[in-house]
CSV table of C-alpha atoms in Angstrom, one decimal:
chain,number,residue,atom,x,y,z
L,1,MET,CA,-8.0,14.7,35.3
L,2,ILE,CA,-6.7,12.2,32.9
L,3,ASP,CA,-8.5,12.1,29.6
L,4,GLY,CA,-9.2,8.5,28.6
L,5,THR,CA,-9.4,9.4,24.9
L,6,ALA,CA,-5.8,10.6,24.6
L,7,VAL,CA,-2.9,8.4,23.8
L,8,LEU,CA,-0.3,10.9,24.8
L,9,GLU,CA,-0.6,13.8,27.2
L,10,THR,CA,2.2,16.0,28.3
L,11,VAL,CA,2.1,19.0,30.7
L,12,ASN,CA,5.1,21.4,30.9
L,13,LEU,CA,7.2,18.4,30.0
L,14,GLY,CA,11.0,19.1,29.7
L,15,LYS,CA,14.2,17.2,29.3
L,16,ARG,CA,17.5,18.8,30.1
L,17,TYR,CA,20.8,17.3,28.9
L,18,ARG,CA,23.6,18.8,31.1
L,19,ARG,CA,23.3,22.5,30.2
L,20,LYS,CA,21.0,22.4,27.3
L,21,TRP,CA,17.2,21.7,27.1
L,22,GLY,CA,16.3,19.0,24.6
L,23,LEU,CA,12.7,19.7,25.1
L,24,GLN,CA,11.1,22.5,27.1
L,25,ASP,CA,7.6,23.5,28.3
L,26,CYS,CA,5.9,20.9,26.1
L,27,THR,CA,2.2,20.7,26.6
L,28,LEU,CA,0.2,18.7,24.2
L,29,THR,CA,-2.6,16.1,23.9
L,30,ILE,CA,-2.7,13.6,21.1
L,31,PRO,CA,-6.2,12.1,20.8
L,32,LYS,CA,-6.7,8.4,20.3
L,33,GLY,CA,-6.9,7.0,16.7
L,34,ARG,CA,-4.9,9.8,15.1
L,35,VAL,CA,-1.9,9.5,12.9
L,36,ALA,CA,0.1,12.4,14.3
L,37,ALA,CA,3.2,14.0,12.7
L,38,LEU,CA,6.0,15.5,14.8
L,39,VAL,CA,7.8,18.0,12.6
L,40,GLY,CA,10.6,20.5,13.3
L,41,PRO,CA,14.2,21.1,12.5
L,42,ASN,CA,16.9,18.7,13.7
L,43,GLY,CA,17.6,19.3,17.4
L,44,ALA,CA,14.1,20.6,18.0
L,45,GLY,CA,13.3,17.8,20.5
L,46,LYS,CA,11.4,15.3,18.4
L,47,SER,CA,13.5,12.3,19.3
L,48,THR,CA,13.6,13.4,22.9
L,49,LEU,CA,9.8,13.5,23.1
L,50,LEU,CA,9.5,10.1,21.4
L,51,ARG,CA,12.2,8.5,23.6
L,52,MET,CA,10.5,9.8,26.8
L,53,ALA,CA,7.1,8.5,25.5
L,54,ALA,CA,8.7,5.1,24.9
L,55,GLY,CA,10.0,5.1,28.5
L,56,LEU,CA,13.6,5.1,27.3
L,57,ASP,CA,14.4,8.6,28.8
L,58,GLN,CA,13.2,10.0,32.1
L,59,PRO,CA,11.7,13.5,32.0
L,60,SER,CA,13.6,16.2,33.9
L,61,VAL,CA,10.4,18.2,34.6
L,62,GLY,CA,6.7,18.1,33.9
L,63,ASN,CA,4.1,15.3,33.4
L,64,LEU,CA,3.8,12.6,30.8
L,65,ARG,CA,1.1,10.1,30.3
L,66,VAL,CA,1.1,7.4,27.6
L,67,LEU,CA,-2.1,5.5,27.2
L,68,GLY,CA,-3.0,6.9,30.6
L,69,GLU,CA,0.1,5.6,32.3
L,70,SER,CA,3.5,6.9,33.2
L,71,PRO,CA,6.0,5.3,30.8
L,72,THR,CA,8.8,4.9,33.4
L,73,SER,CA,6.9,4.1,36.6
L,74,GLY,CA,3.7,2.6,35.1
L,75,SER,CA,2.9,-1.1,34.9
L,76,GLY,CA,5.1,-3.3,32.8
L,77,ASP,CA,2.4,-4.1,30.2
L,78,LEU,CA,2.8,-0.6,28.7
L,79,LYS,CA,5.8,-1.9,26.8
L,80,GLU,CA,3.6,-4.4,25.1
L,81,ARG,CA,1.0,-1.8,24.2
L,82,VAL,CA,3.5,0.6,22.7
L,83,GLY,CA,5.7,0.0,19.7
L,84,TYR,CA,8.8,2.2,19.4
L,85,LEU,CA,11.1,2.3,16.4
L,86,ASP,CA,14.0,4.6,15.8
L,87,GLN,CA,16.5,4.8,13.0
L,88,GLU,CA,18.8,2.3,14.7
L,89,ARG,CA,16.8,-0.6,13.6
L,90,PRO,CA,16.8,-3.3,16.1
L,91,LEU,CA,17.8,-6.1,13.7
L,92,TYR,CA,20.4,-8.8,13.9
L,93,LYS,CA,22.3,-8.7,10.6
L,94,SER,CA,23.2,-12.4,10.6
L,95,PHE,CA,19.7,-13.6,11.3
L,96,ARG,CA,17.4,-14.7,8.5
L,97,VAL,CA,14.0,-12.9,8.3
L,98,ALA,CA,12.2,-16.0,9.6
L,99,GLU,CA,14.5,-16.2,12.6
L,100,MET,CA,13.9,-12.6,13.3
L,101,LEU,CA,10.1,-13.3,13.3
L,102,ARG,CA,10.5,-16.3,15.7
L,103,PHE,CA,12.7,-14.1,17.9
L,104,GLY,CA,9.9,-11.5,18.0
L,105,ALA,CA,7.2,-14.1,18.7
L,106,LYS,CA,9.2,-15.4,21.7
L,107,ASN,CA,9.6,-12.0,23.2
L,108,ASN,CA,6.1,-10.6,22.6
L,109,PRO,CA,3.0,-12.2,24.1
L,110,ASN,CA,0.6,-10.4,21.6
L,111,TRP,CA,2.6,-11.4,18.5
L,112,ASN,CA,0.6,-11.8,15.3
L,113,MET,CA,2.7,-14.0,13.1
L,114,ALA,CA,0.1,-14.0,10.3
L,115,VAL,CA,0.2,-10.2,10.0
L,116,ALA,CA,4.0,-10.2,9.9
L,117,GLN,CA,4.1,-12.8,7.2
L,118,GLU,CA,1.3,-11.1,5.2
L,119,HIS,CA,3.3,-7.8,5.2
L,120,LEU,CA,6.5,-9.4,4.2
L,121,ALA,CA,4.8,-11.3,1.4
L,122,GLN,CA,3.3,-8.1,0.1
L,123,LEU,CA,6.7,-6.5,0.2
L,124,ASP,CA,8.3,-9.5,-1.7
L,125,ILE,CA,10.8,-10.0,1.1
L,126,PRO,CA,11.7,-13.7,1.3
L,127,LEU,CA,11.6,-15.2,4.8
L,128,ARG,CA,14.9,-17.1,4.0
L,129,SER,CA,16.9,-13.9,3.3
L,130,ARG,CA,19.6,-12.9,5.7
L,131,ILE,CA,18.9,-9.4,7.2
L,132,GLY,CA,22.4,-8.3,6.3
L,133,ASN,CA,21.8,-9.0,2.6
L,134,LEU,CA,18.6,-6.9,2.4
L,135,SER,CA,18.7,-3.3,1.0
L,136,GLY,CA,18.3,-0.4,3.5
L,137,GLY,CA,14.7,0.0,2.4
L,138,GLN,CA,13.9,-3.7,3.0
L,139,GLN,CA,15.6,-3.6,6.4
L,140,ALA,CA,13.4,-0.6,7.3
L,141,GLN,CA,10.4,-2.6,6.2
L,142,VAL,CA,11.3,-5.6,8.2
L,143,ALA,CA,11.9,-3.5,11.3
L,144,LEU,CA,8.5,-1.9,10.9
L,145,THR,CA,6.9,-5.3,10.3
L,146,LEU,CA,8.4,-6.5,13.6
L,147,CYS,CA,7.1,-3.5,15.3
L,148,LEU,CA,3.6,-3.9,13.8
L,149,ALA,CA,3.3,-7.6,14.6
L,150,LYS,CA,3.1,-6.7,18.3
L,151,GLU,CA,-0.2,-5.0,17.3
L,152,PRO,CA,0.5,-2.1,19.6
L,153,GLU,CA,-2.2,0.4,20.5
L,154,LEU,CA,0.3,3.2,20.0
L,155,LEU,CA,3.2,3.4,17.6
L,156,LEU,CA,6.1,5.8,18.2
L,157,LEU,CA,8.2,6.0,15.1
L,158,ASP,CA,11.3,8.2,14.8
L,159,GLU,CA,11.7,9.1,11.1
L,160,PRO,CA,10.5,5.7,9.9
L,161,ALA,CA,10.9,6.5,6.2
L,162,ALA,CA,14.1,8.5,6.4
L,163,ALA,CA,16.8,7.6,3.8
L,164,LEU,CA,14.4,5.4,1.8
L,165,ASP,CA,13.9,5.7,-1.9
L,166,PRO,CA,10.5,7.0,-3.0
L,167,VAL,CA,9.0,3.5,-3.8
L,168,ALA,CA,10.3,1.9,-0.5
L,169,ARG,CA,9.0,4.9,1.4
L,170,ASP,CA,5.6,4.7,-0.2
L,171,GLU,CA,5.4,0.9,0.5
L,172,LEU,CA,6.4,1.4,4.1
L,173,LEU,CA,3.9,4.1,4.8
L,174,ARG,CA,1.2,2.1,3.0
L,175,ILE,CA,1.8,-0.8,5.3
L,176,LEU,CA,1.6,1.5,8.3
L,177,MET,CA,-1.7,2.9,7.1
L,178,ARG,CA,-3.1,-0.6,6.5
L,179,GLN,CA,-2.2,-1.4,10.1
L,180,VAL,CA,-4.1,1.7,11.2
L,181,ALA,CA,-7.1,0.6,9.2
L,182,ASP,CA,-7.0,-2.9,10.5
L,183,CYS,CA,-6.1,-2.4,14.2
L,184,ASP,CA,-7.2,1.2,15.0
L,185,SER,CA,-3.6,1.8,16.1
L,186,SER,CA,-2.7,5.4,17.0
L,187,VAL,CA,0.6,6.7,15.6
L,188,LEU,CA,3.0,9.5,16.5
L,189,LEU,CA,5.8,9.7,13.9
L,190,SER,CA,8.5,12.3,13.4
L,191,THR,CA,9.3,13.3,9.8
L,192,HIS,CA,11.0,15.9,7.7
L,193,SER,CA,8.8,15.2,4.7
L,194,LEU,CA,5.8,17.5,4.8
L,195,GLY,CA,4.4,15.7,1.8
L,196,ASP,CA,4.1,12.5,4.0
L,197,VAL,CA,2.3,14.6,6.6
L,198,VAL,CA,-0.4,15.6,4.2
L,199,ALA,CA,-0.8,12.1,2.8
L,200,ILE,CA,-1.0,10.1,6.0
L,201,CYS,CA,-1.3,12.4,9.1
L,202,ASP,CA,-4.4,13.9,10.5
L,203,TYR,CA,-2.8,15.6,13.4
L,204,VAL,CA,0.3,17.8,13.3
L,205,VAL,CA,2.7,18.9,16.1
L,206,VAL,CA,5.3,21.5,15.2
L,207,LEU,CA,8.3,21.8,17.4
L,208,ALA,CA,10.7,24.7,17.1
L,209,HIS,CA,13.5,25.6,19.5
L,210,SER,CA,12.5,22.8,21.9
L,211,ARG,CA,9.0,24.1,22.2
L,212,VAL,CA,5.6,23.3,20.7
L,213,VAL,CA,4.5,26.1,18.4
L,214,LEU,CA,1.5,24.3,16.7
L,215,SER,CA,-0.5,21.3,17.7
L,216,ASN,CA,-3.9,20.4,16.1
L,217,ASP,CA,-5.9,18.4,13.5
L,218,THR,CA,-4.4,19.0,10.1
L,219,GLU,CA,-7.9,19.7,8.8
L,220,TYR,CA,-8.4,22.4,11.4
L,221,VAL,CA,-5.0,23.8,10.7
L,222,LEU,CA,-5.7,24.0,6.9
L,223,GLU,CA,-9.2,25.6,7.5
L,224,SER,CA,-8.0,28.1,10.0
L,225,HIS,CA,-5.1,29.6,8.1
L,226,ARG,CA,-5.1,31.9,5.1
L,227,ILE,CA,-2.7,33.9,3.0
L,228,LEU,CA,-3.8,37.5,2.7
L,229,SER,CA,-2.3,39.8,0.2
L,230,ALA,CA,-3.0,43.4,-0.8
L,231,VAL,CA,-1.5,46.0,-3.1
L,232,HIS,CA,-0.2,48.7,-0.8
L,233,ASP,CA,2.7,51.0,-0.3
L,234,GLY,CA,4.3,50.6,3.1
L,235,ASP,CA,2.9,48.6,6.0
L,236,LEU,CA,-0.8,47.8,6.0
L,237,LEU,CA,-2.5,46.8,9.3
L,238,PRO,CA,-3.8,43.3,9.3
L,239,PRO,CA,-7.6,43.0,9.5
L,240,PRO,CA,-9.2,42.3,12.8
L,241,GLY,CA,-9.7,38.7,14.0
L,242,VAL,CA,-6.4,37.3,12.6
L,243,SER,CA,-3.1,36.4,14.2
L,244,VAL,CA,-0.1,37.1,11.8
L,245,ILE,CA,2.2,34.1,11.8
L,246,ASN,CA,4.5,35.3,9.0
L,247,SER,CA,4.6,38.4,6.8
L,248,GLN,CA,6.4,39.2,3.5
L,249,SER,CA,6.6,42.5,1.7
L,250,SER,CA,7.3,43.2,-1.9
L,251,THR,CA,7.6,46.6,-3.7
L,252,ARG,CA,3.9,47.3,-4.0
L,253,GLY,CA,2.4,44.7,-1.8
L,254,GLN,CA,2.2,42.7,1.3
L,255,SER,CA,1.5,39.1,2.0
L,256,LEU,CA,0.6,37.7,5.4
L,257,LEU,CA,0.1,34.1,6.5
L,258,VAL,CA,-2.5,34.4,9.3
L,259,ARG,CA,-4.5,32.3,11.6
L,260,VAL,CA,-8.1,33.3,11.2
L,261,GLU,CA,-10.6,33.8,14.0
L,262,LEU,CA,-13.2,35.9,12.3
L,263,PRO,CA,-14.3,36.2,8.7
L,264,ILE,CA,-12.0,38.5,6.6
L,265,ASP,CA,-13.1,41.5,4.7
L,266,GLU,CA,-12.4,40.3,1.2
L,267,THR,CA,-12.7,43.7,-0.4
L,268,GLN,CA,-9.4,44.9,1.0
L,269,TRP,CA,-7.5,41.6,1.0
L,270,ARG,CA,-7.1,38.9,-1.5
L,271,VAL,CA,-7.6,35.6,0.4
L,272,GLU,CA,-5.9,32.4,-0.5
L,273,ARG,CA,-5.5,29.0,1.0
L,274,PRO,CA,-2.0,28.1,2.0
L,275,THR,CA,-0.7,24.5,1.7
L,276,LEU,CA,0.1,22.7,4.9
L,277,GLU,CA,3.7,23.0,4.0
L,278,GLU,CA,3.4,26.8,3.8
L,279,ILE,CA,1.7,26.9,7.2
L,280,VAL,CA,4.2,24.6,8.9
L,281,LEU,CA,7.1,26.6,7.4
L,282,ALA,CA,5.6,29.9,8.6
L,283,TYR,CA,5.5,28.5,12.1
L,284,LEU,CA,9.0,27.2,11.9
L,285,ARG,CA,10.3,30.5,10.6
L,286,GLU,CA,8.5,32.5,13.2
L,287,GLY,CA,9.2,29.8,15.7
L,288,SER,CA,9.5,32.2,18.6
L,289,PRO,CA,8.7,31.1,22.1
L,290,GLY,CA,5.7,33.5,22.0
L,291,ALA,CA,3.8,31.4,19.4
L,292,LYS,CA,0.2,31.5,20.4
L,293,ASP,CA,-0.9,27.9,19.8
L,294,ARG,CA,1.6,26.7,22.3
L,295,HIS,CA,-0.9,26.4,25.1
L,296,SER,CA,-3.9,25.7,23.0
L,297,HIS,CA,-4.4,22.4,24.9
L,298,ASP,CA,-3.8,23.8,28.4
L,299,ASP,CA,-7.5,23.3,29.3
L,300,GLU,CA,-7.2,19.6,28.5
L,301,GLY,CA,-4.1,19.2,30.8
L,302,LEU,CA,-3.5,16.4,33.2
L,303,GLY,CA,-3.8,18.3,36.5
L,304,GLU,CA,-2.4,16.7,39.6
F,1,MET,CA,-10.2,-15.6,-8.6
F,2,THR,CA,-10.3,-12.4,-10.6
F,3,GLU,CA,-10.6,-9.2,-8.6
F,4,LYS,CA,-13.0,-6.6,-9.7
F,5,PRO,CA,-11.3,-3.2,-10.3
F,6,PRO,CA,-12.4,-0.4,-8.0
F,7,SER,CA,-15.2,1.9,-9.1
F,8,ILE,CA,-12.9,4.9,-8.7
F,9,THR,CA,-9.2,5.3,-8.0
F,10,PHE,CA,-8.3,8.2,-5.8
F,11,ARG,CA,-5.3,10.4,-5.8
F,12,LEU,CA,-4.0,12.9,-3.3
F,13,ASP,CA,-2.2,16.2,-4.1
F,14,PRO,CA,0.0,17.0,-1.1
F,15,ARG,CA,0.8,20.4,-2.5
F,16,SER,CA,-2.8,21.5,-2.5
F,17,GLY,CA,-4.2,23.7,0.3
F,18,VAL,CA,-7.4,21.7,0.1
F,19,ALA,CA,-7.9,19.3,3.0
F,20,PRO,CA,-7.3,15.7,1.8
F,21,TYR,CA,-10.8,14.5,2.7
F,22,ARG,CA,-12.2,17.3,0.5
F,23,GLN,CA,-10.0,16.3,-2.4
F,24,LEU,CA,-11.6,12.8,-2.3
F,25,VAL,CA,-15.1,14.3,-2.1
F,26,ASP,CA,-14.3,16.5,-5.1
F,27,GLN,CA,-13.0,13.5,-7.1
F,28,VAL,CA,-16.2,11.6,-6.4
F,29,ARG,CA,-18.2,14.6,-7.6
F,30,ASN,CA,-16.1,15.0,-10.7
F,31,ALA,CA,-16.3,11.3,-11.5
F,32,MET,CA,-20.1,11.6,-11.3
F,33,VAL,CA,-20.2,14.5,-13.7
F,34,SER,CA,-18.0,12.7,-16.2
F,35,GLY,CA,-20.0,9.5,-15.9
F,36,LEU,CA,-17.2,7.4,-14.3
F,37,LEU,CA,-19.4,6.9,-11.3
F,38,ARG,CA,-23.1,6.2,-11.5
F,39,GLU,CA,-26.0,5.5,-9.3
F,40,GLY,CA,-25.7,2.3,-7.3
F,41,ASP,CA,-21.9,2.1,-7.7
F,42,GLN,CA,-20.1,0.9,-4.6
F,43,LEU,CA,-17.2,3.1,-3.5
F,44,PRO,CA,-14.1,1.1,-2.7
F,45,SER,CA,-13.9,-0.1,0.9
F,46,LEU,CA,-11.6,1.8,3.4
F,47,ARG,CA,-9.1,-1.0,3.3
F,48,ASP,CA,-9.1,-1.1,-0.5
F,49,VAL,CA,-8.4,2.6,-0.7
F,50,VAL,CA,-5.6,2.2,1.8
F,51,THR,CA,-4.1,-0.6,-0.3
F,52,GLN,CA,-4.5,1.4,-3.5
F,53,ILE,CA,-2.9,4.7,-2.4
F,54,THR,CA,-0.9,5.8,0.6
F,55,ILE,CA,-3.5,7.6,2.6
F,56,ASN,CA,-4.7,7.8,6.2
F,57,PRO,CA,-7.8,5.6,6.6
F,58,ASN,CA,-9.4,8.3,8.8
F,59,THR,CA,-9.3,10.6,5.8
F,60,VAL,CA,-11.2,8.1,3.7
F,61,HIS,CA,-13.7,7.6,6.4
F,62,ARG,CA,-14.2,11.3,6.8
F,63,ALA,CA,-14.6,11.8,3.0
F,64,TYR,CA,-17.3,9.0,2.9
F,65,ARG,CA,-19.1,10.6,5.8
F,66,GLU,CA,-19.1,13.9,4.1
F,67,LEU,CA,-20.5,12.3,0.9
F,68,GLU,CA,-23.3,10.8,2.9
F,69,HIS,CA,-23.9,14.2,4.6
F,70,LEU,CA,-24.1,15.8,1.1
F,71,GLY,CA,-26.6,13.1,0.0
F,72,ILE,CA,-24.2,11.9,-2.7
F,73,ALA,CA,-23.6,8.5,-1.1
F,74,GLU,CA,-25.2,6.2,1.5
F,75,GLY,CA,-23.7,3.7,3.8
F,76,ARG,CA,-25.5,0.3,3.9
F,77,ALA,CA,-24.8,-1.6,7.0
F,78,GLY,CA,-22.4,-4.5,6.4
F,79,LEU,CA,-22.2,-3.8,2.7
F,80,GLY,CA,-20.3,-0.6,2.1
F,81,THR,CA,-20.9,2.9,0.8
F,82,PHE,CA,-22.9,3.4,-2.4
F,83,ILE,CA,-23.6,6.3,-4.8
F,84,THR,CA,-27.2,7.3,-4.3
F,85,SER,CA,-29.8,8.0,-7.0
F,86,TYR,CA,-30.3,11.6,-5.9
F,87,SER,CA,-26.7,12.5,-6.8
F,88,SER,CA,-26.5,11.1,-10.2
F,89,ARG,CA,-29.5,12.9,-11.6
F,90,PRO,CA,-28.6,13.5,-15.3
F,91,PHE,CA,-28.5,17.1,-16.3
F,92,ASP,CA,-30.8,17.7,-19.3
F,93,ALA,CA,-30.4,19.7,-22.4
F,94,THR,CA,-32.5,22.7,-21.3
F,95,GLU,CA,-30.6,23.1,-18.1
F,96,ARG,CA,-27.4,22.8,-19.9
F,97,GLU,CA,-28.4,25.4,-22.4
F,98,SER,CA,-29.5,27.8,-19.7
F,99,LEU,CA,-26.3,27.4,-17.7
F,100,GLU,CA,-24.2,27.8,-20.8
F,101,ARG,CA,-26.0,31.0,-21.8
F,102,LYS,CA,-25.4,32.6,-18.4
F,103,LEU,CA,-21.7,31.6,-18.5
F,104,ARG,CA,-21.3,33.1,-22.0
F,105,ASP,CA,-23.0,36.3,-20.8
F,106,THR,CA,-20.6,36.5,-17.8
F,107,ILE,CA,-17.6,35.9,-20.1
F,108,THR,CA,-18.8,38.6,-22.5
F,109,GLU,CA,-19.2,41.1,-19.6
F,110,ALA,CA,-15.8,40.2,-18.3
F,111,ARG,CA,-14.1,40.7,-21.7
F,112,HIS,CA,-15.8,44.1,-21.9
F,113,PHE,CA,-14.1,45.0,-18.6
F,114,GLY,CA,-10.8,43.9,-20.1
F,115,ILE,CA,-10.5,40.9,-17.7
F,116,SER,CA,-8.3,38.1,-19.0
F,117,GLU,CA,-9.3,34.4,-19.3
F,118,GLU,CA,-7.0,33.4,-16.4
F,119,GLN,CA,-8.7,36.0,-14.2
F,120,ILE,CA,-12.2,34.8,-15.1
F,121,LEU,CA,-11.2,31.2,-14.4
F,122,GLU,CA,-9.8,32.3,-11.1
F,123,LEU,CA,-13.0,34.0,-10.2
F,124,ILE,CA,-15.0,30.9,-11.0
F,125,THR,CA,-12.6,28.7,-8.9
F,126,LEU,CA,-13.0,31.2,-6.1
F,127,ALA,CA,-16.8,31.2,-6.4
F,128,PHE,CA,-16.8,27.3,-6.2
F,129,ARG,CA,-14.6,27.4,-3.2
F,130,GLN,CA,-16.8,29.9,-1.4
F,131,ASP,CA,-19.8,27.7,-2.3
F,132,GLY,CA,-18.0,24.7,-0.8
F,133,ASP,CA,-17.2,26.7,2.3
F,134,VAL,CA,-20.9,27.5,2.8
F,135,ARG,CA,-22.0,23.9,2.2
F,136,THR,CA,-19.5,22.2,4.5
């Protein structure tokens, strides 16, 4: 069964490069309308997943549907409905910004020139400037502007704000959010900045060791995790109804980051709310293939 | 053309364990207590908020829906979201006095137990949070 409300669905998706797996056993569903973050250490498979979703790489095993279609064997119009941007920005350094826009217009039937010009005006990037003379941050903004002018239903962005100074980064993400507000685009973006995830993402996918260890709404993730601490000598058994993601001991106490399934007895444990960063880090540290959220979306799978 | 400033400017603390939508809800509540927001005020449109700060529009939408659910704001079709009369009920002198007395009693009792100011504040924060958990 293909769920019409998902923009990206994978079932046991894997990609093998010669001897090493770039992504393994990846099962996830990203619902329509979300701004989803893909986080994980370098080499965890983030770019591999994005490239396969963009139709640039062929999966080795498993199933992949993007906007309900297969990116590599589906109809050609998927390329127009999906915007992909990696860190190798597809810009011609000798072109002027205006020429780059005309080039984009010629190659994309759904091109919205007004949107592109509005974004560039807001960013104070003159149309007459040569791409090569712009700063790194401005080049990133132009590249994203070109990607957004296609008004794609789904944006796949590989570290769109990496290596930008804080102001340029903020402006870039704000333009992205405005596009989401105006066009209802869905977004899947990889990032190392957990601060960005909290500000702009409402869905989070954590990849560790080429596998998905967490995939859910950020709100749900925040509400379903707690830090429990207690004063105790030696090991204390965790209360019933929790899964321990990560535990830390001190001389006289114990602190657990847990996923909560039942209300916790607050007389024995001090209960605090972890930040999203603490939760993601706990999953990344634990990061073992046995992480329980891995198959949380199995029941929404594609089937055959 | 002069643009009217927004009725409220939001901010987001990424290092907080509180869900972003709830941070916005709390900011509206606090603004009402301090008098920054009053009955009939229009909350900034989704697009205005997204232009103002870097935030996911879905989060703003979620926060406004929550405010409507709590009876603090109401959506008027084609116009926007407005602070309702119910929410901005002023709190009168007698009520204030009664609450203050109860708080002073609690503090006296806590001091008697040897509990520090920080611990008392922490208890109050915790109580608010639990209250929030119950209501949402």
